CSV table of C-alpha atoms in Angstrom, one decimal:
chain,number,residue,atom,x,y,z
V,1,MET,CA,-11.2,23.8,16.0
V,2,ALA,CA,-11.1,20.6,13.9
V,3,LYS,CA,-14.2,18.5,14.1
V,4,PRO,CA,-13.9,15.1,15.9
V,5,ARG,CA,-13.4,12.1,13.7
V,6,ARG,CA,-16.8,10.6,14.4
V,7,THR,CA,-18.5,13.9,13.4
V,8,GLN,CA,-16.4,14.0,10.2
V,9,ASP,CA,-17.5,10.4,9.4
V,10,ARG,CA,-21.2,11.1,9.9
V,11,GLN,CA,-20.9,14.0,7.4
V,12,ASP,CA,-18.9,12.0,4.9
V,13,TYR,CA,-20.4,10.7,1.7
V,14,TYR,CA,-18.0,7.7,1.4
V,15,TYR,CA,-18.5,6.7,5.0
V,16,TRP,CA,-22.2,6.2,4.3
V,17,GLU,CA,-21.6,4.6,0.9
V,18,ALA,CA,-19.3,2.1,2.5
V,19,LYS,CA,-22.0,1.1,5.0
V,20,LYS,CA,-24.6,0.9,2.3
V,21,LYS,CA,-22.4,-1.4,0.1
V,22,GLY,CA,-21.1,-3.5,2.9
V,23,TYR,CA,-17.5,-2.4,2.7
V,24,ARG,CA,-15.5,-2.5,6.0
V,25,SER,CA,-14.0,0.9,5.4
V,26,ARG,CA,-14.5,4.0,3.3
V,27,ALA,CA,-11.0,3.4,2.0
V,28,ALA,CA,-12.5,0.8,-0.4
V,29,PHE,CA,-13.5,3.6,-2.7
V,30,LYS,CA,-10.0,4.9,-2.9
V,31,LEU,CA,-8.9,1.6,-4.4
V,32,LEU,CA,-11.9,1.4,-6.7
V,33,GLN,CA,-11.1,4.8,-8.0
V,34,MET,CA,-7.4,4.2,-8.5
V,35,ASN,CA,-8.1,0.9,-10.1
V,36,LYS,CA,-10.5,2.5,-12.6
V,37,THR,CA,-7.8,5.1,-13.5
V,38,PHE,CA,-4.7,2.9,-13.5
V,39,LYS,CA,-5.9,-0.7,-14.1
V,40,LEU,CA,-3.9,-2.1,-11.2
V,41,ILE,CA,-5.9,-5.3,-10.6
V,42,LYS,CA,-7.3,-7.5,-13.2
V,43,LYS,CA,-9.6,-10.6,-13.0
V,44,GLY,CA,-7.4,-13.6,-12.1
V,45,SER,CA,-4.7,-11.4,-10.5
V,46,LYS,CA,-2.9,-12.6,-7.5
V,47,VAL,CA,-2.9,-9.7,-5.1
V,48,LEU,CA,-0.9,-9.1,-1.8
V,49,ASP,CA,-2.7,-6.6,0.5
V,50,LEU,CA,-0.4,-5.2,3.1
V,51,GLY,CA,-1.7,-3.4,6.2
V,52,ALA,CA,-5.1,-4.9,5.2
V,53,SER,CA,-7.2,-4.7,8.3
V,54,PRO,CA,-10.2,-4.1,8.6
V,55,GLY,CA,-10.3,-5.5,5.0
V,56,GLY,CA,-11.8,-2.8,2.7
V,57,TRP,CA,-9.1,-3.1,0.1
V,58,SER,CA,-9.2,-6.9,0.2
V,59,GLN,CA,-13.0,-6.8,-0.4
V,60,VAL,CA,-12.5,-4.7,-3.5
V,61,ALA,CA,-9.7,-6.9,-4.8
V,62,VAL,CA,-11.9,-10.0,-4.4
V,63,GLU,CA,-14.8,-8.2,-6.2
V,64,LEU,CA,-12.4,-7.4,-9.1
V,65,GLY,CA,-11.8,-11.1,-9.4
V,66,ALA,CA,-8.4,-11.4,-7.7
V,67,GLU,CA,-7.0,-14.1,-5.4
V,68,VAL,CA,-5.9,-12.2,-2.3
V,69,VAL,CA,-3.4,-12.7,0.4
V,70,ALA,CA,-3.9,-10.1,3.2
V,71,VAL,CA,-1.4,-9.2,5.9
V,72,ASP,CA,-1.8,-7.1,9.0
V,73,ILE,CA,-0.3,-6.9,12.5
V,74,ASN,CA,-3.8,-6.8,13.8
V,75,PRO,CA,-6.5,-9.6,13.5
V,76,MET,CA,-8.9,-9.3,10.6
V,77,PRO,CA,-12.3,-11.1,10.4
V,78,PRO,CA,-12.4,-13.6,7.5
V,79,ILE,CA,-13.3,-12.6,4.0
V,80,GLU,CA,-14.2,-15.3,1.4
V,81,GLY,CA,-11.5,-15.6,-1.2
V,82,VAL,CA,-8.8,-14.1,1.1
V,83,THR,CA,-5.9,-15.8,2.9
V,84,PHE,CA,-5.0,-13.9,6.0
V,85,ILE,CA,-1.5,-13.7,7.6
V,86,GLN,CA,-1.2,-11.9,10.9
V,87,GLY,CA,2.3,-10.3,11.0
V,88,ASP,CA,4.4,-7.2,11.0
V,89,ILE,CA,5.3,-6.1,7.5
V,90,THR,CA,8.6,-4.7,8.8
V,91,LYS,CA,9.7,-8.2,9.9
V,92,GLU,CA,11.6,-10.7,7.8
V,93,GLU,CA,9.5,-13.6,9.3
V,94,THR,CA,6.4,-12.0,7.8
V,95,LEU,CA,7.9,-11.9,4.3
V,96,GLU,CA,8.7,-15.6,4.7
V,97,LYS,CA,5.1,-16.4,5.6
V,98,ILE,CA,4.0,-14.4,2.5
V,99,LYS,CA,6.4,-16.4,0.2
V,100,ALA,CA,5.1,-19.6,1.8
V,101,VAL,CA,1.7,-18.9,0.3
V,102,SER,CA,3.0,-17.7,-3.0
V,103,ARG,CA,6.4,-16.7,-4.4
V,104,GLU,CA,5.0,-14.2,-6.9
V,105,TYR,CA,2.2,-11.7,-7.0
V,106,ASP,CA,0.7,-9.6,-9.9
V,107,ALA,CA,0.0,-6.6,-7.6
V,108,VAL,CA,1.1,-5.5,-4.1
V,109,ILE,CA,-1.2,-2.9,-2.5
V,110,CYS,CA,-0.7,-1.2,0.8
V,111,ASP,CA,-3.0,1.3,2.7
V,112,ALA,CA,-1.2,0.9,6.0
V,113,SER,CA,-1.1,3.9,8.3
V,114,PRO,CA,1.0,4.6,11.4
V,115,LYS,CA,-0.6,5.1,14.8
V,116,ILE,CA,-1.1,8.8,14.8
V,117,THR,CA,1.0,10.6,17.4
V,118,GLY,CA,-0.3,14.1,16.6
V,119,HIS,CA,3.3,15.2,15.9
V,120,TRP,CA,3.2,15.7,12.1
V,121,SER,CA,6.9,15.2,11.4
V,122,ILE,CA,7.0,12.0,13.4
V,123,ASP,CA,3.9,10.6,11.7
V,124,HIS,CA,5.3,11.5,8.3
V,125,LEU,CA,8.6,9.7,9.0
V,126,ILE,CA,6.8,6.6,10.4
V,127,SER,CA,4.6,6.6,7.3
V,128,MET,CA,7.8,6.7,5.1
V,129,ASP,CA,9.2,3.7,7.0
V,130,LEU,CA,6.0,1.7,6.4
V,131,ALA,CA,6.0,2.6,2.7
V,132,ARG,CA,9.6,1.4,2.5
V,133,ALA,CA,8.7,-1.8,4.3
V,134,ALA,CA,5.9,-2.4,1.8
V,135,PHE,CA,8.2,-1.7,-1.1
V,136,ASN,CA,10.9,-4.1,0.3
V,137,ILE,CA,8.3,-6.9,0.2
V,138,ALA,CA,7.0,-5.8,-3.2
V,139,ARG,CA,10.5,-5.8,-4.7
V,140,GLN,CA,10.9,-9.4,-3.7
V,141,VAL,CA,7.6,-10.9,-4.7
V,142,LEU,CA,6.2,-8.8,-7.6
V,143,LYS,CA,6.2,-10.5,-10.9
V,144,PRO,CA,8.0,-8.6,-13.7
V,145,GLY,CA,5.3,-6.3,-15.1
V,146,GLY,CA,3.4,-6.2,-11.8
V,147,ASN,CA,1.8,-3.2,-10.1
V,148,PHE,CA,2.4,-1.5,-6.8
V,149,VAL,CA,0.4,1.1,-4.8
V,150,VAL,CA,1.3,2.4,-1.4
V,151,LYS,CA,0.0,5.1,0.9
V,152,MET,CA,2.3,7.8,2.2
V,153,PHE,CA,1.9,11.0,4.2
V,154,GLN,CA,3.2,14.1,2.4
V,155,GLY,CA,6.2,15.8,3.9
V,156,GLU,CA,9.9,16.5,3.4
V,157,GLU,CA,10.8,12.8,2.6
V,158,ILE,CA,8.2,12.3,-0.1
V,159,GLN,CA,10.4,13.1,-3.1
V,160,LYS,CA,13.3,11.1,-1.7
V,161,VAL,CA,11.1,8.0,-1.3
V,162,PHE,CA,9.6,8.6,-4.7
V,163,ASN,CA,13.1,8.6,-6.2
V,164,GLU,CA,13.9,5.4,-4.4
V,165,PHE,CA,10.9,3.6,-5.9
V,166,LYS,CA,10.7,5.0,-9.4
V,167,PRO,CA,13.7,3.1,-11.1
V,168,TYR,CA,11.7,-0.1,-10.5
V,169,PHE,CA,8.7,0.8,-12.5
V,170,ARG,CA,8.1,1.9,-16.1
V,171,PHE,CA,5.2,4.0,-15.0
V,172,LYS,CA,5.3,5.9,-11.7
V,173,LYS,CA,3.1,8.7,-10.3
V,174,LEU,CA,2.0,10.3,-7.0
V,175,HIS,CA,-1.8,10.4,-6.9
V,176,SER,CA,-4.6,11.5,-4.6
V,177,PRO,CA,-7.9,9.7,-5.3
V,178,PRO,CA,-11.2,11.7,-5.0
V,179,ALA,CA,-12.2,9.6,-2.0
V,180,SER,CA,-9.3,10.9,0.1
V,181,ARG,CA,-10.5,13.4,2.6
V,182,LYS,CA,-9.9,17.0,1.5
V,183,ARG,CA,-7.9,17.8,4.6
V,184,SER,CA,-5.9,14.6,4.5
V,185,ALA,CA,-2.2,14.7,3.7
V,186,GLU,CA,-2.1,11.1,2.4
V,187,ILE,CA,-1.0,10.5,-1.1
V,188,TYR,CA,-0.4,7.3,-3.0
V,189,PHE,CA,2.6,6.1,-5.0
V,190,ILE,CA,1.5,4.3,-8.1
V,191,GLY,CA,4.0,2.0,-9.8
V,192,LYS,CA,3.2,0.0,-12.9
V,193,ARG,CA,5.1,-2.6,-14.9
V,194,PHE,CA,7.6,-3.6,-12.3
V,195,LYS,CA,11.1,-4.4,-13.5
V,196,LYS,CA,13.7,-6.2,-11.5
V,197,ILE,CA,17.0,-4.3,-11.1
V,198,LYS,CA,20.2,-6.3,-10.6
V,199,THR,CA,22.5,-5.2,-7.8
V,200,TYR,CA,26.2,-6.0,-7.9
V,201,TYR,CA,28.5,-6.5,-5.0
V,202,ILE,CA,31.8,-4.8,-5.5
V,203,VAL,CA,34.6,-6.6,-3.7
V,204,PRO,CA,36.7,-4.0,-1.7
V,205,PRO,CA,40.4,-3.9,-2.5
V,206,GLU,CA,41.3,-5.3,0.9
V,207,GLU,CA,39.2,-8.5,0.2
V,208,GLN,CA,40.6,-9.0,-3.3
V,209,GLU,CA,43.4,-11.6,-3.7
């Protein structure tokens, strides 16, 4: 039988390290580790943190010297150096609020998770929808050359989503940082050096003069 989450936390190194260092979640160490490996956030970067609450990733981004805009459907206690937007990342109105703060960002990061149903296939598919929603925002606000990281749950759709994202980045990789729990099925898409791809509308024959 799997141990209850609270019991897992009490036995978890990163849980206690987060408390010791004042991070709001153990997930802070995932971003620290990925940033050390992939150099996603630099001093002076403008960072968009999607699915930010409770704020662990925003705290790390600020520590790295970034200016942060954080977005979550749930409230988040204030963090110095962070502009917070309460909104659903799947909604167009939230994208407009993000653009109202800044039209372009150097990095878009997303550690959003679905509400776990306990049905793996459902949780996996909802996770894919969240990842696509985050990418939809990133595609519209990332500066050319910008970086993107988003959490996904592994499953049958993972390669399909990876293939959807990869044409937009010169470097792309699926990665699991050491701070991810060993039993966790989460994995992160890392995209670096964003490139805009032009899309063309082909006029159907019936609409042509």
